[in-house]
Amino acid sequence: MPNTNEHRIEPGSIVKLARIDTDGKERELAKADAEAEFKRLRDEFIEWQPRFYAEGKRKLLIVLQAMDAGGKDGTIRDIFRGTNPQGITVTSFKTPSADELSRDFLWRIHRAVPPKGMIGVFNRSHFEDVLVVRVDKIVPESVWRPRFDLINDFEKLLTSTGTTILKFYLHISQKEQQKRFQERQKDPAKQWKFSADDLAKSKKWDEYRAAYDEMLEKCSTDHAPWHVIPADQNWYRNLAILRIISATCKTLNPQYPSGS
Ligand code: ATP
Ligand code: MG
């Protein structure tokens, strides 16, 4: 049985991403074995998901954060391939609109939280409001700093009312990010994903790192812990995440309602 807690950030611990490996190589897992286990777990997940939907009682929220080119899109594609799209909602959070900015920062997030029976995926999330907003000084510290507590309280509200929250930070090295940027620039199918903004953000790597360190420290809670997933190798990333989702499904153990 794999240890699904190995990437969990213990609430209250000090986080230094620079000291956490990005490739998963230390874990002595062969790629072929990992891919076989991933396929098996995904087949199981494809069975769990309609049960979750049919039971219609609980909600599962999966939050993905990463530096640019960290693999959020690929993770969603790989893990949810084969599931029934009717039971899944994916929300990508971009720069807030004028309407969104005229509300509190959690307004657009709360609206996107999955209802009963649904699995919701956040591609970026409320954590942008203590990351890009902090690094780019979009609001002053007196505004973003209280958000750590506000976010923890918000997530407590969700978990207390039937939502299970799984938060994954896809941890890539700066070298891997550069490699992926180059691939994006070369490959006609990926060029659209590349923007000058990516390079500007990459120059602020250390500032983002510091913002992520503190966010992971302050917002990994018992009710909604963070997992830092080594993500330089897609096959390792996919398996590590699916193992955690799979263990969660087993614990929730959703059941088909009996016919009347
Ligand atoms: P990809 O990795 O494929 O480029 P992406 O998630 O980066 O996908 P983009 O459309 O390139 O998608 O970028 C979305 C942008 O929106 C990001 O730069 C992100 O930092 C920004 N953003 C998200 N939420 C907020 C927020 N609350 N405030 C300011 N900017 C935000
Ligand atoms: Mg981008």
PDB file of C-alpha atoms and ligand atoms in Angstrom:
ATOM      1  CA  MET A   1       0.000   0.000   0.000  1.00  0.00           C
ATOM      2  CA  PRO A   2       1.666   3.297  -1.031  1.00  0.00           C
ATOM      3  CA  ASN A   3       1.995   5.988   1.591  1.00  0.00           C
ATOM      4  CA  THR A   4      -0.413   8.668   0.436  1.00  0.00           C
ATOM      5  CA  ASN A   5       0.829  11.067   3.110  1.00  0.00           C
ATOM      6  CA  GLU A   6       4.382  11.301   1.829  1.00  0.00           C
ATOM      7  CA  HIS A   7       3.757  14.551  -0.048  1.00  0.00           C
ATOM      8  CA  ARG A   8       1.461  16.072   2.545  1.00  0.00           C
ATOM      9  CA  ILE A   9       2.556  19.289   4.224  1.00  0.00           C
ATOM     10  CA  GLU A  10       2.071  18.737   7.920  1.00  0.00           C
ATOM     11  CA  PRO A  11       0.012  21.619   9.326  1.00  0.00           C
ATOM     12  CA  GLY A  12       2.255  23.996  11.242  1.00  0.00           C
ATOM     13  CA  SER A  13       5.501  22.874   9.583  1.00  0.00           C
ATOM     14  CA  ILE A  14       8.057  25.179   7.984  1.00  0.00           C
ATOM     15  CA  VAL A  15       8.088  24.856   4.174  1.00  0.00           C
ATOM     16  CA  LYS A  16      11.107  25.422   1.939  1.00  0.00           C
ATOM     17  CA  LEU A  17      10.258  24.268  -1.573  1.00  0.00           C
ATOM     18  CA  ALA A  18      13.941  24.558  -2.474  1.00  0.00           C
ATOM     19  CA  ARG A  19      14.560  21.543  -0.209  1.00  0.00           C
ATOM     20  CA  ILE A  20      11.828  19.367  -1.704  1.00  0.00           C
ATOM     21  CA  ASP A  21      12.755  17.296  -4.769  1.00  0.00           C
ATOM     22  CA  THR A  22      10.963  18.016  -8.025  1.00  0.00           C
ATOM     23  CA  ASP A  23      11.455  14.765  -9.906  1.00  0.00           C
ATOM     24  CA  GLY A  24      10.382  11.946  -7.585  1.00  0.00           C
ATOM     25  CA  LYS A  25      13.492   9.988  -8.565  1.00  0.00           C
ATOM     26  CA  GLU A  26      14.439   9.356  -4.951  1.00  0.00           C
ATOM     27  CA  ARG A  27      11.384   7.214  -4.628  1.00  0.00           C
ATOM     28  CA  GLU A  28      12.771   4.274  -6.564  1.00  0.00           C
ATOM     29  CA  LEU A  29       9.726   3.755  -8.674  1.00  0.00           C
ATOM     30  CA  ALA A  30      10.210   2.466 -12.208  1.00  0.00           C
ATOM     31  CA  LYS A  31       8.342   4.403 -14.896  1.00  0.00           C
ATOM     32  CA  ALA A  32       6.727   1.279 -16.367  1.00  0.00           C
ATOM     33  CA  ASP A  33       5.448   0.164 -12.946  1.00  0.00           C
ATOM     34  CA  ALA A  34       4.164   3.655 -12.203  1.00  0.00           C
ATOM     35  CA  GLU A  35       2.293   3.808 -15.505  1.00  0.00           C
ATOM     36  CA  ALA A  36       0.741   0.396 -14.940  1.00  0.00           C
ATOM     37  CA  GLU A  37      -0.401   1.367 -11.441  1.00  0.00           C
ATOM     38  CA  PHE A  38      -1.741   4.651 -12.786  1.00  0.00           C
ATOM     39  CA  LYS A  39      -3.860   2.846 -15.399  1.00  0.00           C
ATOM     40  CA  ARG A  40      -5.225   0.476 -12.800  1.00  0.00           C
ATOM     41  CA  LEU A  41      -6.108   3.299 -10.391  1.00  0.00           C
ATOM     42  CA  ARG A  42      -7.682   5.317 -13.175  1.00  0.00           C
ATOM     43  CA  ASP A  43      -9.889   2.387 -14.145  1.00  0.00           C
ATOM     44  CA  GLU A  44     -10.981   2.250 -10.502  1.00  0.00           C
ATOM     45  CA  PHE A  45     -11.564   6.004 -10.448  1.00  0.00           C
ATOM     46  CA  ILE A  46     -13.724   5.695 -13.570  1.00  0.00           C
ATOM     47  CA  GLU A  47     -15.896   3.325 -11.484  1.00  0.00           C
ATOM     48  CA  TRP A  48     -15.929   5.521  -8.366  1.00  0.00           C
ATOM     49  CA  GLN A  49     -16.991   8.699 -10.105  1.00  0.00           C
ATOM     50  CA  PRO A  50     -20.527   7.622 -11.211  1.00  0.00           C
ATOM     51  CA  ARG A  51     -21.131   6.220  -7.718  1.00  0.00           C
ATOM     52  CA  PHE A  52     -20.215   9.581  -6.290  1.00  0.00           C
ATOM     53  CA  TYR A  53     -22.602  11.253  -8.744  1.00  0.00           C
ATOM     54  CA  ALA A  54     -25.452   8.809  -8.169  1.00  0.00           C
ATOM     55  CA  GLU A  55     -25.137   8.974  -4.400  1.00  0.00           C
ATOM     56  CA  GLY A  56     -25.394  12.752  -4.716  1.00  0.00           C
ATOM     57  CA  LYS A  57     -24.504  13.553  -1.134  1.00  0.00           C
ATOM     58  CA  ARG A  58     -20.894  14.608  -0.942  1.00  0.00           C
ATOM     59  CA  LYS A  59     -18.671  16.988  -2.930  1.00  0.00           C
ATOM     60  CA  LEU A  60     -15.025  16.640  -3.854  1.00  0.00           C
ATOM     61  CA  LEU A  61     -12.891  19.664  -4.662  1.00  0.00           C
ATOM     62  CA  ILE A  62      -9.462  19.264  -6.241  1.00  0.00           C
ATOM     63  CA  VAL A  63      -7.310  22.399  -6.253  1.00  0.00           C
ATOM     64  CA  LEU A  64      -4.309  22.633  -8.590  1.00  0.00           C
ATOM     65  CA  GLN A  65      -1.667  25.308  -8.288  1.00  0.00           C
ATOM     66  CA  ALA A  66       1.690  25.506 -10.071  1.00  0.00           C
ATOM     67  CA  MET A  67       4.189  27.862 -11.602  1.00  0.00           C
ATOM     68  CA  ASP A  68       3.590  28.460 -15.322  1.00  0.00           C
ATOM     69  CA  ALA A  69       4.099  25.282 -17.384  1.00  0.00           C
ATOM     70  CA  GLY A  70       3.807  23.309 -14.152  1.00  0.00           C
ATOM     71  CA  GLY A  71       1.458  20.781 -15.768  1.00  0.00           C
ATOM     72  CA  LYS A  72      -2.004  21.701 -14.478  1.00  0.00           C
ATOM     73  CA  ASP A  73      -3.674  21.141 -17.850  1.00  0.00           C
ATOM     74  CA  GLY A  74      -1.888  17.836 -18.425  1.00  0.00           C
ATOM     75  CA  THR A  75      -2.830  16.603 -14.970  1.00  0.00           C
ATOM     76  CA  ILE A  76      -6.510  17.304 -15.580  1.00  0.00           C
ATOM     77  CA  ARG A  77      -6.387  15.619 -18.997  1.00  0.00           C
ATOM     78  CA  ASP A  78      -4.570  12.532 -17.780  1.00  0.00           C
ATOM     79  CA  ILE A  79      -6.480  11.920 -14.563  1.00  0.00           C
ATOM     80  CA  PHE A  80     -10.002  12.610 -15.767  1.00  0.00           C
ATOM     81  CA  ARG A  81      -9.749  10.887 -19.146  1.00  0.00           C
ATOM     82  CA  GLY A  82     -12.528   8.316 -19.277  1.00  0.00           C
ATOM     83  CA  THR A  83     -14.673   9.775 -16.494  1.00  0.00           C
ATOM     84  CA  ASN A  84     -18.197  11.007 -17.215  1.00  0.00           C
ATOM     85  CA  PRO A  85     -17.977  14.753 -17.974  1.00  0.00           C
ATOM     86  CA  GLN A  86     -21.459  15.225 -16.507  1.00  0.00           C
ATOM     87  CA  GLY A  87     -20.084  14.635 -13.043  1.00  0.00           C
ATOM     88  CA  ILE A  88     -17.036  16.892 -13.298  1.00  0.00           C
ATOM     89  CA  THR A  89     -16.672  20.670 -13.382  1.00  0.00           C
ATOM     90  CA  VAL A  90     -13.346  22.265 -14.253  1.00  0.00           C
ATOM     91  CA  THR A  91     -12.901  25.963 -13.508  1.00  0.00           C
ATOM     92  CA  SER A  92      -9.846  27.887 -14.704  1.00  0.00           C
ATOM     93  CA  PHE A  93      -9.304  31.069 -12.745  1.00  0.00           C
ATOM     94  CA  LYS A  94      -7.842  33.884 -14.815  1.00  0.00           C
ATOM     95  CA  THR A  95      -7.201  37.529 -14.039  1.00  0.00           C
ATOM     96  CA  PRO A  96     -10.421  38.667 -12.337  1.00  0.00           C
ATOM     97  CA  SER A  97     -12.946  40.661 -14.382  1.00  0.00           C
ATOM     98  CA  ALA A  98     -14.140  44.111 -13.303  1.00  0.00           C
ATOM     99  CA  ASP A  99     -17.290  42.502 -11.942  1.00  0.00           C
ATOM    100  CA  GLU A 100     -15.292  39.940  -9.955  1.00  0.00           C
ATOM    101  CA  LEU A 101     -13.002  42.650  -8.625  1.00  0.00           C
ATOM    102  CA  SER A 102     -15.973  44.575  -7.342  1.00  0.00           C
ATOM    103  CA  ARG A 103     -16.781  41.646  -4.973  1.00  0.00           C
ATOM    104  CA  ASP A 104     -14.801  39.984  -2.214  1.00  0.00           C
ATOM    105  CA  PHE A 105     -11.980  37.749  -3.513  1.00  0.00           C
ATOM    106  CA  LEU A 106     -13.772  34.528  -2.564  1.00  0.00           C
ATOM    107  CA  TRP A 107     -17.022  35.352  -4.342  1.00  0.00           C
ATOM    108  CA  ARG A 108     -16.059  33.872  -7.711  1.00  0.00           C
ATOM    109  CA  ILE A 109     -14.475  30.910  -5.957  1.00  0.00           C
ATOM    110  CA  HIS A 110     -17.506  30.056  -3.844  1.00  0.00           C
ATOM    111  CA  ARG A 111     -19.751  30.083  -6.910  1.00  0.00           C
ATOM    112  CA  ALA A 112     -17.535  27.486  -8.581  1.00  0.00           C
ATOM    113  CA  VAL A 113     -17.423  25.074  -5.638  1.00  0.00           C
ATOM    114  CA  PRO A 114     -18.969  21.743  -6.715  1.00  0.00           C
ATOM    115  CA  PRO A 115     -22.528  20.910  -5.637  1.00  0.00           C
ATOM    116  CA  LYS A 116     -23.539  17.533  -4.174  1.00  0.00           C
ATOM    117  CA  GLY A 117     -22.408  14.520  -6.188  1.00  0.00           C
ATOM    118  CA  MET A 118     -19.947  16.517  -8.245  1.00  0.00           C
ATOM    119  CA  ILE A 119     -16.181  16.554  -8.479  1.00  0.00           C
ATOM    120  CA  GLY A 120     -14.880  20.082  -9.007  1.00  0.00           C
ATOM    121  CA  VAL A 121     -11.407  20.867 -10.274  1.00  0.00           C
ATOM    122  CA  PHE A 122      -9.815  24.282  -9.821  1.00  0.00           C
ATOM    123  CA  ASN A 123      -7.119  25.145 -12.362  1.00  0.00           C
ATOM    124  CA  ARG A 124      -5.587  27.951 -10.282  1.00  0.00           C
ATOM    125  CA  SER A 125      -7.738  29.132  -7.407  1.00  0.00           C
ATOM    126  CA  HIS A 126      -8.233  31.503  -4.483  1.00  0.00           C
ATOM    127  CA  PHE A 127      -4.537  30.984  -3.739  1.00  0.00           C
ATOM    128  CA  GLU A 128      -3.691  33.326  -6.627  1.00  0.00           C
ATOM    129  CA  ASP A 129      -4.943  36.015  -4.267  1.00  0.00           C
ATOM    130  CA  VAL A 130      -1.926  35.474  -2.004  1.00  0.00           C
ATOM    131  CA  LEU A 131       0.506  34.613  -4.849  1.00  0.00           C
ATOM    132  CA  VAL A 132       0.429  36.696  -8.061  1.00  0.00           C
ATOM    133  CA  VAL A 133      -1.394  39.416  -6.168  1.00  0.00           C
ATOM    134  CA  ARG A 134       1.417  39.515  -3.609  1.00  0.00           C
ATOM    135  CA  VAL A 135       4.347  39.228  -6.026  1.00  0.00           C
ATOM    136  CA  ASP A 136       2.965  41.811  -8.441  1.00  0.00           C
ATOM    137  CA  LYS A 137       1.886  44.080  -5.578  1.00  0.00           C
ATOM    138  CA  ILE A 138      -1.645  44.278  -6.958  1.00  0.00           C
ATOM    139  CA  VAL A 139      -2.882  45.007  -3.439  1.00  0.00           C
ATOM    140  CA  PRO A 140      -0.877  46.022  -0.343  1.00  0.00           C
ATOM    141  CA  GLU A 141       0.257  43.514   2.286  1.00  0.00           C
ATOM    142  CA  SER A 142      -2.405  44.814   4.672  1.00  0.00           C
ATOM    143  CA  VAL A 143      -4.950  43.400   2.200  1.00  0.00           C
ATOM    144  CA  TRP A 144      -3.383  40.084   1.154  1.00  0.00           C
ATOM    145  CA  ARG A 145      -1.945  38.962   4.492  1.00  0.00           C
ATOM    146  CA  PRO A 146      -5.306  38.556   6.282  1.00  0.00           C
ATOM    147  CA  ARG A 147      -6.360  36.323   3.381  1.00  0.00           C
ATOM    148  CA  PHE A 148      -4.465  33.315   4.789  1.00  0.00           C
ATOM    149  CA  ASP A 149      -6.905  33.181   7.706  1.00  0.00           C
ATOM    150  CA  LEU A 150      -9.874  34.067   5.525  1.00  0.00           C
ATOM    151  CA  ILE A 151      -9.005  31.210   3.160  1.00  0.00           C
ATOM    152  CA  ASN A 152      -8.585  28.725   6.025  1.00  0.00           C
ATOM    153  CA  ASP A 153     -11.953  29.764   7.443  1.00  0.00           C
ATOM    154  CA  PHE A 154     -13.598  29.527   4.009  1.00  0.00           C
ATOM    155  CA  GLU A 155     -12.200  26.043   3.475  1.00  0.00           C
ATOM    156  CA  LYS A 156     -13.406  25.093   6.971  1.00  0.00           C
ATOM    157  CA  LEU A 157     -16.894  26.172   5.965  1.00  0.00           C
ATOM    158  CA  LEU A 158     -16.688  23.930   2.902  1.00  0.00           C
ATOM    159  CA  THR A 159     -15.320  20.874   4.696  1.00  0.00           C
ATOM    160  CA  SER A 160     -17.858  21.288   7.522  1.00  0.00           C
ATOM    161  CA  THR A 161     -20.666  21.150   4.982  1.00  0.00           C
ATOM    162  CA  GLY A 162     -19.743  17.989   3.092  1.00  0.00           C
ATOM    163  CA  THR A 163     -16.881  18.989   0.796  1.00  0.00           C
ATOM    164  CA  THR A 164     -13.604  17.097   0.803  1.00  0.00           C
ATOM    165  CA  ILE A 165     -10.748  19.314  -0.367  1.00  0.00           C
ATOM    166  CA  LEU A 166      -7.542  18.002  -1.936  1.00  0.00           C
ATOM    167  CA  LYS A 167      -4.905  20.633  -2.714  1.00  0.00           C
ATOM    168  CA  PHE A 168      -1.964  19.876  -4.971  1.00  0.00           C
ATOM    169  CA  TYR A 169       1.011  22.065  -5.703  1.00  0.00           C
ATOM    170  CA  LEU A 170       2.762  20.746  -8.831  1.00  0.00           C
ATOM    171  CA  HIS A 171       6.405  21.253  -7.964  1.00  0.00           C
ATOM    172  CA  ILE A 172       8.720  21.736 -10.974  1.00  0.00           C
ATOM    173  CA  SER A 173      12.305  22.987 -11.136  1.00  0.00           C
ATOM    174  CA  GLN A 174      13.203  26.211 -12.895  1.00  0.00           C
ATOM    175  CA  LYS A 175      15.234  24.148 -15.359  1.00  0.00           C
ATOM    176  CA  GLU A 176      12.188  22.051 -16.243  1.00  0.00           C
ATOM    177  CA  GLN A 177      10.097  25.199 -16.631  1.00  0.00           C
ATOM    178  CA  GLN A 178      12.619  26.641 -19.110  1.00  0.00           C
ATOM    179  CA  LYS A 179      12.626  23.363 -21.038  1.00  0.00           C
ATOM    180  CA  ARG A 180       8.830  23.413 -21.269  1.00  0.00           C
ATOM    181  CA  PHE A 181       8.804  27.049 -22.380  1.00  0.00           C
ATOM    182  CA  GLN A 182      11.200  26.152 -25.201  1.00  0.00           C
ATOM    183  CA  GLU A 183       8.988  23.243 -26.235  1.00  0.00           C
ATOM    184  CA  ARG A 184       5.975  25.540 -26.217  1.00  0.00           C
ATOM    185  CA  GLN A 185       7.744  28.011 -28.479  1.00  0.00           C
ATOM    186  CA  LYS A 186       8.818  25.313 -30.957  1.00  0.00           C
ATOM    187  CA  ASP A 187       5.711  23.158 -31.137  1.00  0.00           C
ATOM    188  CA  PRO A 188       2.903  24.703 -33.295  1.00  0.00           C
ATOM    189  CA  ALA A 189       0.359  22.837 -31.166  1.00  0.00           C
ATOM    190  CA  LYS A 190       1.689  24.467 -28.005  1.00  0.00           C
ATOM    191  CA  GLN A 191       2.674  27.958 -29.148  1.00  0.00           C
ATOM    192  CA  TRP A 192      -0.680  29.401 -28.162  1.00  0.00           C
ATOM    193  CA  LYS A 193       0.061  28.492 -24.581  1.00  0.00           C
ATOM    194  CA  PHE A 194       3.196  30.578 -24.467  1.00  0.00           C
ATOM    195  CA  SER A 195       2.977  34.237 -23.563  1.00  0.00           C
ATOM    196  CA  ALA A 196       5.450  37.006 -22.814  1.00  0.00           C
ATOM    197  CA  ASP A 197       3.827  37.082 -19.400  1.00  0.00           C
ATOM    198  CA  ASP A 198       5.301  33.619 -18.734  1.00  0.00           C
ATOM    199  CA  LEU A 199       8.840  34.959 -19.163  1.00  0.00           C
ATOM    200  CA  ALA A 200       8.116  37.989 -17.012  1.00  0.00           C
ATOM    201  CA  LYS A 201       6.819  35.726 -14.270  1.00  0.00           C
ATOM    202  CA  SER A 202       9.730  33.348 -14.624  1.00  0.00           C
ATOM    203  CA  LYS A 203      12.105  36.218 -13.850  1.00  0.00           C
ATOM    204  CA  LYS A 204      10.312  36.512 -10.523  1.00  0.00           C
ATOM    205  CA  TRP A 205      10.885  32.822  -9.721  1.00  0.00           C
ATOM    206  CA  ASP A 206      12.424  33.497  -6.280  1.00  0.00           C
ATOM    207  CA  GLU A 207       9.650  35.858  -5.270  1.00  0.00           C
ATOM    208  CA  TYR A 208       7.033  33.300  -6.294  1.00  0.00           C
ATOM    209  CA  ARG A 209       8.928  30.626  -4.405  1.00  0.00           C
ATOM    210  CA  ALA A 210       8.854  32.694  -1.227  1.00  0.00           C
ATOM    211  CA  ALA A 211       5.145  33.420  -1.692  1.00  0.00           C
ATOM    212  CA  TYR A 212       4.438  29.700  -2.247  1.00  0.00           C
ATOM    213  CA  ASP A 213       6.505  28.714   0.799  1.00  0.00           C
ATOM    214  CA  GLU A 214       4.488  30.950   3.059  1.00  0.00           C
ATOM    215  CA  MET A 215       1.149  30.046   1.484  1.00  0.00           C
ATOM    216  CA  LEU A 216       1.877  26.319   1.950  1.00  0.00           C
ATOM    217  CA  GLU A 217       2.907  26.943   5.555  1.00  0.00           C
ATOM    218  CA  LYS A 218      -0.102  29.048   6.456  1.00  0.00           C
ATOM    219  CA  CYS A 219      -2.777  27.187   4.518  1.00  0.00           C
ATOM    220  CA  SER A 220      -1.981  23.511   4.992  1.00  0.00           C
ATOM    221  CA  THR A 221      -4.581  22.658   7.602  1.00  0.00           C
ATOM    222  CA  ASP A 222      -5.961  19.457   9.090  1.00  0.00           C
ATOM    223  CA  HIS A 223      -9.236  20.052   7.295  1.00  0.00           C
ATOM    224  CA  ALA A 224      -7.627  20.906   3.921  1.00  0.00           C
ATOM    225  CA  PRO A 225      -3.955  19.922   3.709  1.00  0.00           C
ATOM    226  CA  TRP A 226      -1.609  20.765   0.848  1.00  0.00           C
ATOM    227  CA  HIS A 227       0.345  18.119  -1.041  1.00  0.00           C
ATOM    228  CA  VAL A 228       3.572  19.116  -2.791  1.00  0.00           C
ATOM    229  CA  ILE A 229       3.894  16.805  -5.787  1.00  0.00           C
ATOM    230  CA  PRO A 230       7.256  16.347  -7.553  1.00  0.00           C
ATOM    231  CA  ALA A 231       6.146  17.246 -11.085  1.00  0.00           C
ATOM    232  CA  ASP A 232       9.190  17.339 -13.381  1.00  0.00           C
ATOM    233  CA  GLN A 233       8.205  13.879 -14.622  1.00  0.00           C
ATOM    234  CA  ASN A 234       4.594  13.635 -15.712  1.00  0.00           C
ATOM    235  CA  TRP A 235       4.316   9.933 -14.965  1.00  0.00           C
ATOM    236  CA  TYR A 236       5.396  10.427 -11.358  1.00  0.00           C
ATOM    237  CA  ARG A 237       3.118  13.435 -10.910  1.00  0.00           C
ATOM    238  CA  ASN A 238       0.106  11.613 -12.319  1.00  0.00           C
ATOM    239  CA  LEU A 239       0.536   8.577 -10.121  1.00  0.00           C
ATOM    240  CA  ALA A 240       1.244  10.539  -6.923  1.00  0.00           C
ATOM    241  CA  ILE A 241      -1.920  12.611  -7.380  1.00  0.00           C
ATOM    242  CA  LEU A 242      -4.150   9.727  -8.410  1.00  0.00           C
ATOM    243  CA  ARG A 243      -3.006   7.670  -5.412  1.00  0.00           C
ATOM    244  CA  ILE A 244      -4.272  10.420  -3.122  1.00  0.00           C
ATOM    245  CA  ILE A 245      -7.559  10.836  -4.999  1.00  0.00           C
ATOM    246  CA  SER A 246      -8.012   7.092  -5.027  1.00  0.00           C
ATOM    247  CA  ALA A 247      -7.395   6.760  -1.267  1.00  0.00           C
ATOM    248  CA  THR A 248      -9.939   9.558  -0.724  1.00  0.00           C
ATOM    249  CA  CYS A 249     -12.551   7.750  -2.852  1.00  0.00           C
ATOM    250  CA  LYS A 250     -12.010   4.575  -0.818  1.00  0.00           C
ATOM    251  CA  THR A 251     -12.485   6.483   2.422  1.00  0.00           C
ATOM    252  CA  LEU A 252     -15.607   8.276   1.174  1.00  0.00           C
ATOM    253  CA  ASN A 253     -16.851   4.983  -0.275  1.00  0.00           C
ATOM    254  CA  PRO A 254     -19.848   6.408  -2.180  1.00  0.00           C
ATOM    255  CA  GLN A 255     -22.689   3.954  -2.808  1.00  0.00           C
ATOM    256  CA  TYR A 256     -25.337   3.680  -5.497  1.00  0.00           C
ATOM    257  CA  PRO A 257     -28.710   4.437  -3.919  1.00  0.00           C
ATOM    258  CA  SER A 258     -30.958   1.373  -3.765  1.00  0.00           C
ATOM    259  CA  GLY A 259     -33.853   1.386  -6.255  1.00  0.00           C
ATOM    260  CA  SER A 260     -37.319   2.225  -4.931  1.00  0.00           C
TER     261      SER A 260
HETATM  262  P1  ATP B   1      -1.111  27.858 -18.810  1.00  0.00           P
HETATM  263  O1  ATP B   1      -0.286  27.244 -17.718  1.00  0.00           O
HETATM  264  O2  ATP B   1      -1.574  26.861 -19.803  1.00  0.00           O
HETATM  265  O3  ATP B   1      -0.463  29.078 -19.411  1.00  0.00           O
HETATM  266  P2  ATP B   1      -2.648  29.496 -17.102  1.00  0.00           P
HETATM  267  O4  ATP B   1      -3.382  28.965 -15.913  1.00  0.00           O
HETATM  268  O5  ATP B   1      -1.337  30.168 -16.852  1.00  0.00           O
HETATM  269  O6  ATP B   1      -2.458  28.330 -18.125  1.00  0.00           O
HETATM  270  P3  ATP B   1      -3.310  31.858 -18.460  1.00  0.00           P
HETATM  271  O7  ATP B   1      -4.522  32.303 -19.186  1.00  0.00           O
HETATM  272  O8  ATP B   1      -2.003  31.819 -19.159  1.00  0.00           O
HETATM  273  O9  ATP B   1      -3.636  30.463 -17.841  1.00  0.00           O
HETATM  274  O10 ATP B   1      -3.101  32.771 -17.179  1.00  0.00           O
HETATM  275  C1  ATP B   1      -4.078  33.047 -16.242  1.00  0.00           C
HETATM  276  C2  ATP B   1      -3.512  34.208 -15.455  1.00  0.00           C
HETATM  277  O11 ATP B   1      -4.482  34.703 -14.525  1.00  0.00           O
HETATM  278  C3  ATP B   1      -2.298  33.822 -14.631  1.00  0.00           C
HETATM  279  O12 ATP B   1      -1.232  34.667 -14.963  1.00  0.00           O
HETATM  280  C4  ATP B   1      -2.738  34.050 -13.203  1.00  0.00           C
HETATM  281  O13 ATP B   1      -1.690  34.447 -12.350  1.00  0.00           O
HETATM  282  C5  ATP B   1      -3.805  35.098 -13.369  1.00  0.00           C
HETATM  283  N1  ATP B   1      -4.724  35.141 -12.234  1.00  0.00           N
HETATM  284  C6  ATP B   1      -5.486  34.153 -11.747  1.00  0.00           C
HETATM  285  N2  ATP B   1      -6.145  34.555 -10.645  1.00  0.00           N
HETATM  286  C7  ATP B   1      -5.769  35.828 -10.413  1.00  0.00           C
HETATM  287  C8  ATP B   1      -6.102  36.779  -9.415  1.00  0.00           C
HETATM  288  N3  ATP B   1      -6.956  36.496  -8.434  1.00  0.00           N
HETATM  289  N4  ATP B   1      -5.527  37.995  -9.504  1.00  0.00           N
HETATM  290  C9  ATP B   1      -4.679  38.291 -10.491  1.00  0.00           C
HETATM  291  N5  ATP B   1      -4.325  37.442 -11.475  1.00  0.00           N
HETATM  292  C10 ATP B   1      -4.865  36.215 -11.432  1.00  0.00           C
HETATM  293 MG    MG B   2      -0.100  30.862 -18.496  1.00  0.00          MG
END
